[in-house]
Amino acid sequence: MITGTTKLLGVIGHPIAHSLSPVLHNAAIAHLGLDYVYLPLPVSPDQLQQAIAGFEAIDLQGFSVTIPHKQAIVPLLQEISPAAKAIGAVNTVARTDSGWFGTNTDAIGFLAPLRELDRSKQRAVILGNGGAARAVVAGCQELGCTEIQVVGRDRAKLEAFRTSWPNDLPLTVHTWSDLPTLLPSADLLVNTTPIGMHPDIDRSPLEALDRLSATAIVYDLIYTPRPTKLLQQAQARGLEAIDGLEMLVQQGAAALELWLKQPVPVAVMRQALEAALAKH
Ligand code: NAP
């Protein structure tokens, strides 16, 4: 029940109507019986600064950040975590005594389903070089990958991507034509492109996965549909296949933990998200 004492959380984005974050967070808040509510907050790019000032005025406790604000918000915050600095984007903002603190929980989310897997999975091939690819590279760095190979279609963007990371990171960039030589030694293949996402469910970023080794893991960040065409191809070959749902759940759980300063019911959040996706 929302009362006069209810504390406010939310998500800013433009558009925001299709965000699953309110479902994810309000399920956990209800389960914990806390006096909080998590709201969708539509903020257009030209209103970002005013919105942040307003959040301070109404004592918003924290908020998630989604497209198109993940980078634009950085200069408006008082403190940025090392994770957000490395990724170059903020997806979570918390209120602290010294102002707004921005961090990025996407790499935590990405890593969650990989934690239980064999740590010798060390050669990663990442398809795409956009925002999500940055969180995946940060995750692979934390995983201790010995090779991180990022594949993109635009040479200038690939070069900019490479130079935005420390020189000593074992990161190389490639165009799609290099894939036949990259795949045979890949332990982990991650799709961070939107190829195969609803409604284009019959598309896959790769025609075939026969060049991958039998022990490779195929990870698709997409969570609609489940499984994607790429993951169906992986399953048909008997490969380990991971979809993007757990990443979404776990990046949200990490954010909620930061705001509430207590453990959160991850299973409740997962269940709420699965139920919401089933209605789509
Ligand atoms: P983004 O910043 O727009 O990056 C998309 C990347 O894919 C870019 O490098 C883009 O290349 C490439 N790409 C797009 N269409 C392509 C095509 N037809 N052929 C080859 N490359 C193509 O988007 P994002 O924020 O990284 O998100 C990417 C995907 O990850 C989305 O499907 C999103 O739903 C998913 N995601 C999932 C989670 C999760 O929690 N599970 C979190 C974040 C994102 P150019 O740069 O050359 O255009």
Coordinates of C-alpha atoms and ligand atoms in Angstrom, one line a residue:
M1 CA 0.0 0.0 0.0
I2 CA 1.3 3.5 -0.9
T3 CA 1.0 5.9 2.0
G4 CA 2.4 9.3 3.0
T5 CA 5.6 7.6 4.3
T6 CA 6.3 5.4 1.2
K7 CA 9.9 5.9 -0.1
L8 CA 10.3 6.3 -3.8
L9 CA 12.5 4.4 -6.3
G10 CA 12.1 4.4 -10.1
V11 CA 13.6 4.0 -13.6
I12 CA 14.3 6.8 -16.0
G13 CA 14.2 6.2 -19.8
H14 CA 12.7 7.4 -23.0
P15 CA 10.5 5.6 -23.9
I16 CA 9.8 3.7 -20.6
A17 CA 6.4 2.2 -21.1
H18 CA 7.7 -1.3 -22.0
S19 CA 10.2 -1.4 -19.1
L20 CA 10.0 -4.6 -17.1
S21 CA 11.9 -3.0 -14.2
P22 CA 8.8 -2.0 -12.2
V23 CA 7.6 -5.6 -12.2
L24 CA 11.0 -6.9 -11.2
H25 CA 11.5 -4.4 -8.3
N26 CA 7.9 -4.1 -7.0
A27 CA 7.6 -7.9 -6.7
A28 CA 10.7 -7.9 -4.4
I29 CA 9.5 -4.9 -2.4
A30 CA 6.1 -6.5 -1.8
H31 CA 7.7 -9.8 -0.8
L32 CA 9.9 -8.0 1.7
G33 CA 6.9 -6.0 3.0
L34 CA 8.8 -2.7 2.7
D35 CA 7.3 0.8 2.5
Y36 CA 8.8 1.5 -0.9
V37 CA 7.5 1.8 -4.5
Y38 CA 9.4 1.6 -7.8
L39 CA 7.9 3.8 -10.5
P40 CA 8.4 4.2 -14.3
L41 CA 9.7 7.8 -14.8
P42 CA 9.6 9.0 -18.4
V43 CA 12.3 11.5 -18.9
S44 CA 13.2 12.9 -22.3
P45 CA 16.8 13.7 -23.1
D46 CA 16.4 17.5 -23.0
Q47 CA 14.8 17.2 -19.5
L48 CA 17.4 15.0 -17.8
Q49 CA 19.1 17.7 -15.8
Q50 CA 15.8 19.1 -14.5
A51 CA 14.6 15.6 -13.7
I52 CA 17.7 14.8 -11.5
A53 CA 17.2 18.1 -9.7
G54 CA 13.6 17.2 -9.1
F55 CA 14.5 13.8 -7.8
E56 CA 16.6 15.5 -5.2
A57 CA 13.8 17.8 -4.3
I58 CA 11.3 14.9 -3.8
D59 CA 13.9 12.7 -1.9
L60 CA 13.9 9.9 -4.4
Q61 CA 16.1 7.2 -2.9
G62 CA 17.5 5.8 -6.1
F63 CA 16.8 5.0 -9.7
S64 CA 17.6 2.7 -12.6
V65 CA 18.8 4.3 -15.8
T66 CA 18.0 3.0 -19.3
I67 CA 18.2 4.1 -22.9
P68 CA 19.0 6.9 -23.8
H69 CA 20.4 8.3 -20.5
K70 CA 23.1 5.7 -19.5
Q71 CA 26.0 7.9 -20.7
A72 CA 24.4 11.3 -20.6
I73 CA 23.8 11.0 -16.8
V74 CA 27.4 10.6 -15.9
P75 CA 28.3 14.3 -15.6
L76 CA 25.2 15.0 -13.5
L77 CA 26.3 12.6 -10.7
Q78 CA 28.6 13.4 -7.8
E79 CA 30.4 10.0 -7.7
I80 CA 30.9 7.2 -10.2
S81 CA 31.9 3.6 -9.3
P82 CA 35.0 2.0 -11.0
A83 CA 32.6 -0.5 -12.7
A84 CA 30.6 2.4 -14.3
K85 CA 33.8 4.1 -15.3
A86 CA 35.2 1.0 -17.0
I87 CA 31.9 0.4 -18.8
G88 CA 31.4 4.1 -19.6
A89 CA 27.8 4.0 -18.6
V90 CA 25.6 4.1 -15.5
N91 CA 22.5 1.9 -15.0
T92 CA 21.9 2.4 -11.3
V93 CA 22.0 5.6 -9.2
A94 CA 21.7 5.7 -5.4
R95 CA 21.3 8.7 -3.1
T96 CA 24.1 9.1 -0.6
D97 CA 25.0 11.8 2.0
S98 CA 27.3 13.4 -0.6
G99 CA 24.9 13.3 -3.5
W100 CA 24.1 10.9 -6.3
F101 CA 26.3 7.8 -6.7
G102 CA 26.2 6.1 -10.1
T103 CA 27.2 2.5 -10.8
N104 CA 26.7 -0.2 -13.3
T105 CA 25.3 -3.6 -12.3
D106 CA 25.2 -5.1 -15.9
A107 CA 28.5 -6.9 -15.5
I108 CA 27.4 -8.4 -12.2
G109 CA 24.2 -9.6 -14.0
F110 CA 26.2 -10.9 -17.0
L111 CA 28.5 -12.9 -14.7
A112 CA 25.9 -14.4 -12.5
P113 CA 25.0 -17.5 -14.6
L114 CA 28.7 -18.0 -15.4
R115 CA 29.9 -18.2 -11.8
E116 CA 29.0 -21.8 -11.4
L117 CA 30.6 -22.8 -14.6
D118 CA 34.1 -24.0 -15.3
R119 CA 36.6 -21.2 -14.7
S120 CA 38.8 -22.4 -17.5
K121 CA 36.4 -20.9 -20.0
Q122 CA 38.8 -18.2 -20.9
R123 CA 38.6 -17.3 -24.5
A124 CA 35.6 -15.1 -25.2
V125 CA 34.2 -14.0 -28.5
I126 CA 31.7 -11.2 -28.2
L127 CA 29.4 -10.3 -31.1
G128 CA 28.6 -6.6 -31.2
N129 CA 30.3 -3.5 -29.8
G130 CA 27.5 -1.5 -28.3
G131 CA 26.5 -0.7 -24.7
A132 CA 25.9 -4.2 -23.6
A133 CA 29.2 -5.4 -25.1
R134 CA 30.9 -3.0 -22.7
A135 CA 29.4 -4.7 -19.7
V136 CA 30.3 -8.1 -21.1
V137 CA 33.9 -7.0 -21.6
A138 CA 34.0 -5.8 -18.0
G139 CA 32.6 -9.1 -16.9
C140 CA 35.1 -11.1 -19.0
Q141 CA 37.9 -9.0 -17.5
E142 CA 36.6 -10.0 -14.0
L143 CA 36.3 -13.6 -15.1
G144 CA 40.0 -13.5 -16.0
C145 CA 39.6 -14.3 -19.6
T146 CA 42.9 -14.6 -21.4
E147 CA 41.5 -13.5 -24.7
I148 CA 38.5 -11.2 -25.4
Q149 CA 37.7 -10.9 -29.0
V150 CA 35.0 -8.3 -30.0
V151 CA 33.4 -8.6 -33.4
G152 CA 31.6 -5.7 -35.1
R153 CA 30.6 -4.4 -38.5
D154 CA 32.1 -0.9 -38.3
R155 CA 35.9 -0.5 -38.3
A156 CA 35.8 3.0 -36.9
K157 CA 33.5 2.0 -34.0
L158 CA 35.7 -1.1 -33.3
E159 CA 38.8 1.0 -33.1
A160 CA 37.1 3.5 -30.7
F161 CA 35.9 0.5 -28.7
R162 CA 39.4 -0.9 -28.4
T163 CA 41.1 2.4 -27.4
S164 CA 38.5 3.0 -24.7
W165 CA 39.9 0.0 -22.7
P166 CA 43.3 -0.2 -21.0
N167 CA 46.1 -1.4 -23.3
D168 CA 47.0 -4.3 -21.1
L169 CA 43.5 -5.9 -21.4
P170 CA 43.8 -8.9 -23.7
L171 CA 41.1 -7.4 -26.0
T172 CA 41.2 -7.5 -29.8
V173 CA 38.6 -6.2 -32.2
H174 CA 37.6 -8.0 -35.4
T175 CA 35.1 -7.7 -38.3
W176 CA 32.6 -10.5 -38.9
S177 CA 34.7 -11.9 -41.7
D178 CA 37.3 -13.0 -39.0
L179 CA 34.7 -15.2 -37.3
P180 CA 35.6 -18.5 -39.0
T181 CA 39.1 -18.2 -37.5
L182 CA 37.9 -17.0 -34.1
L183 CA 35.2 -19.6 -33.4
P184 CA 37.2 -22.8 -33.1
S185 CA 39.2 -21.6 -30.1
A186 CA 36.3 -19.9 -28.4
D187 CA 35.2 -21.1 -24.9
L188 CA 32.5 -18.6 -24.6
L189 CA 30.5 -17.0 -27.4
V190 CA 28.3 -14.0 -26.4
N191 CA 25.7 -12.3 -28.6
T192 CA 25.3 -8.7 -27.7
T193 CA 23.6 -7.7 -30.9
P194 CA 19.8 -7.4 -31.2
I195 CA 19.8 -10.0 -34.0
G196 CA 17.2 -12.6 -33.2
M197 CA 15.2 -10.4 -30.8
H198 CA 11.4 -10.4 -31.0
P199 CA 9.9 -9.9 -33.6
D200 CA 12.9 -11.1 -35.7
I201 CA 12.8 -14.5 -34.0
D202 CA 13.9 -16.5 -37.0
R203 CA 17.2 -14.7 -37.3
S204 CA 20.5 -15.7 -35.8
P205 CA 23.8 -13.8 -35.9
L206 CA 25.5 -17.0 -37.1
E207 CA 24.4 -19.3 -39.9
A208 CA 25.9 -22.3 -38.2
L209 CA 27.8 -23.2 -35.0
D210 CA 29.7 -26.1 -36.3
R211 CA 33.0 -24.4 -35.9
L212 CA 32.6 -24.1 -32.1
S213 CA 34.1 -26.7 -29.9
A214 CA 31.8 -29.2 -28.2
T215 CA 32.6 -27.6 -24.8
A216 CA 31.9 -24.0 -25.8
I217 CA 29.2 -22.0 -24.0
V218 CA 26.8 -19.9 -26.1
Y219 CA 25.3 -16.9 -24.2
D220 CA 22.7 -14.7 -25.8
L221 CA 21.8 -11.5 -23.9
I222 CA 18.4 -11.4 -25.6
Y223 CA 15.5 -12.6 -23.4
T224 CA 12.6 -12.4 -25.9
P225 CA 12.2 -15.0 -27.2
R226 CA 13.5 -17.7 -24.9
P227 CA 15.3 -19.4 -26.4
T228 CA 16.5 -17.4 -29.4
K229 CA 17.4 -19.0 -32.7
L230 CA 21.1 -18.8 -31.8
L231 CA 20.4 -20.7 -28.5
Q232 CA 18.3 -23.2 -30.4
Q233 CA 21.3 -23.8 -32.7
A234 CA 23.5 -24.2 -29.6
Q235 CA 21.1 -26.7 -28.0
A236 CA 20.8 -28.7 -31.2
R237 CA 24.6 -29.1 -31.1
G238 CA 24.4 -30.1 -27.4
L239 CA 26.2 -26.9 -26.3
E240 CA 25.6 -25.1 -23.0
A241 CA 23.1 -22.3 -23.8
I242 CA 22.4 -19.3 -21.6
D243 CA 19.8 -16.6 -22.3
G244 CA 19.6 -13.0 -21.1
L245 CA 16.9 -13.4 -18.4
E246 CA 19.2 -14.2 -15.5
M247 CA 21.4 -11.2 -16.4
L248 CA 18.3 -8.9 -16.3
V249 CA 17.2 -10.4 -13.0
Q250 CA 20.6 -10.2 -11.4
Q251 CA 21.5 -6.7 -12.5
G252 CA 18.2 -5.6 -11.0
A253 CA 18.8 -7.6 -7.8
A254 CA 22.2 -5.9 -7.4
A255 CA 20.6 -2.5 -7.8
L256 CA 17.9 -3.1 -5.3
E257 CA 20.4 -4.4 -2.8
L258 CA 22.3 -1.2 -3.1
W259 CA 19.2 0.9 -2.5
L260 CA 17.7 -1.2 0.3
K261 CA 21.0 -2.2 1.9
Q262 CA 19.7 -5.7 2.6
P263 CA 19.5 -9.0 0.7
V264 CA 16.7 -9.2 -1.8
P265 CA 14.6 -12.2 -2.9
V266 CA 16.1 -13.0 -6.3
A267 CA 13.8 -16.0 -6.9
V268 CA 10.7 -13.8 -6.4
M269 CA 12.2 -11.3 -8.9
R270 CA 12.9 -14.0 -11.4
Q271 CA 9.4 -15.5 -11.1
A272 CA 7.8 -12.0 -11.6
L273 CA 9.8 -11.4 -14.7
E274 CA 9.1 -14.8 -16.2
A275 CA 5.4 -14.2 -15.6
A276 CA 5.5 -10.8 -17.2
L277 CA 7.4 -12.1 -20.2
A278 CA 4.9 -15.0 -20.6
K279 CA 2.2 -12.4 -21.2
H280 CA 4.2 -10.7 -24.0
Ligands
NAP1 P1 23.4 -1.2 -28.8 O1 24.3 -0.3 -27.9 O2 22.6 -0.5 -29.8 O3 24.5 -2.2 -29.5 C1 24.1 -3.1 -30.4 C2 25.3 -3.7 -31.1 O4 24.8 -4.6 -32.1 C3 26.1 -2.6 -31.9 O5 27.4 -2.9 -31.9 C4 25.5 -2.8 -33.3 O6 26.5 -2.5 -34.3 C5 25.3 -4.3 -33.4 N1 24.3 -4.6 -34.4 C6 23.0 -4.2 -34.4 N2 22.3 -4.8 -35.4 C7 23.3 -5.5 -36.1 C8 23.2 -6.3 -37.3 N3 22.1 -6.4 -38.0 N4 24.4 -6.9 -37.7 C9 25.5 -6.8 -37.0 N5 25.6 -6.0 -35.9 C10 24.5 -5.4 -35.4 O7 22.5 -2.1 -27.9 P2 22.8 -2.7 -26.5 O8 22.2 -1.8 -25.4 O9 24.2 -3.1 -26.4 O10 21.8 -4.0 -26.5 C11 22.1 -5.1 -27.4 C12 21.2 -6.3 -27.1 O11 21.5 -6.8 -25.8 C13 19.7 -6.0 -27.1 O12 19.1 -7.1 -27.7 C14 19.3 -5.9 -25.6 O13 18.0 -6.3 -25.4 C15 20.3 -6.9 -25.0 N6 20.6 -6.6 -23.6 C16 20.2 -7.5 -22.7 C17 20.5 -7.2 -21.3 C18 20.1 -8.2 -20.3 O14 20.0 -7.8 -19.1 N7 19.8 -9.4 -20.6 C19 21.1 -6.0 -21.0 C20 21.5 -5.1 -22.0 C21 21.2 -5.4 -23.3 P3 26.8 -1.0 -34.8 O15 27.4 -0.3 -33.6 O16 27.7 -1.1 -35.9 O17 25.4 -0.4 -35.1

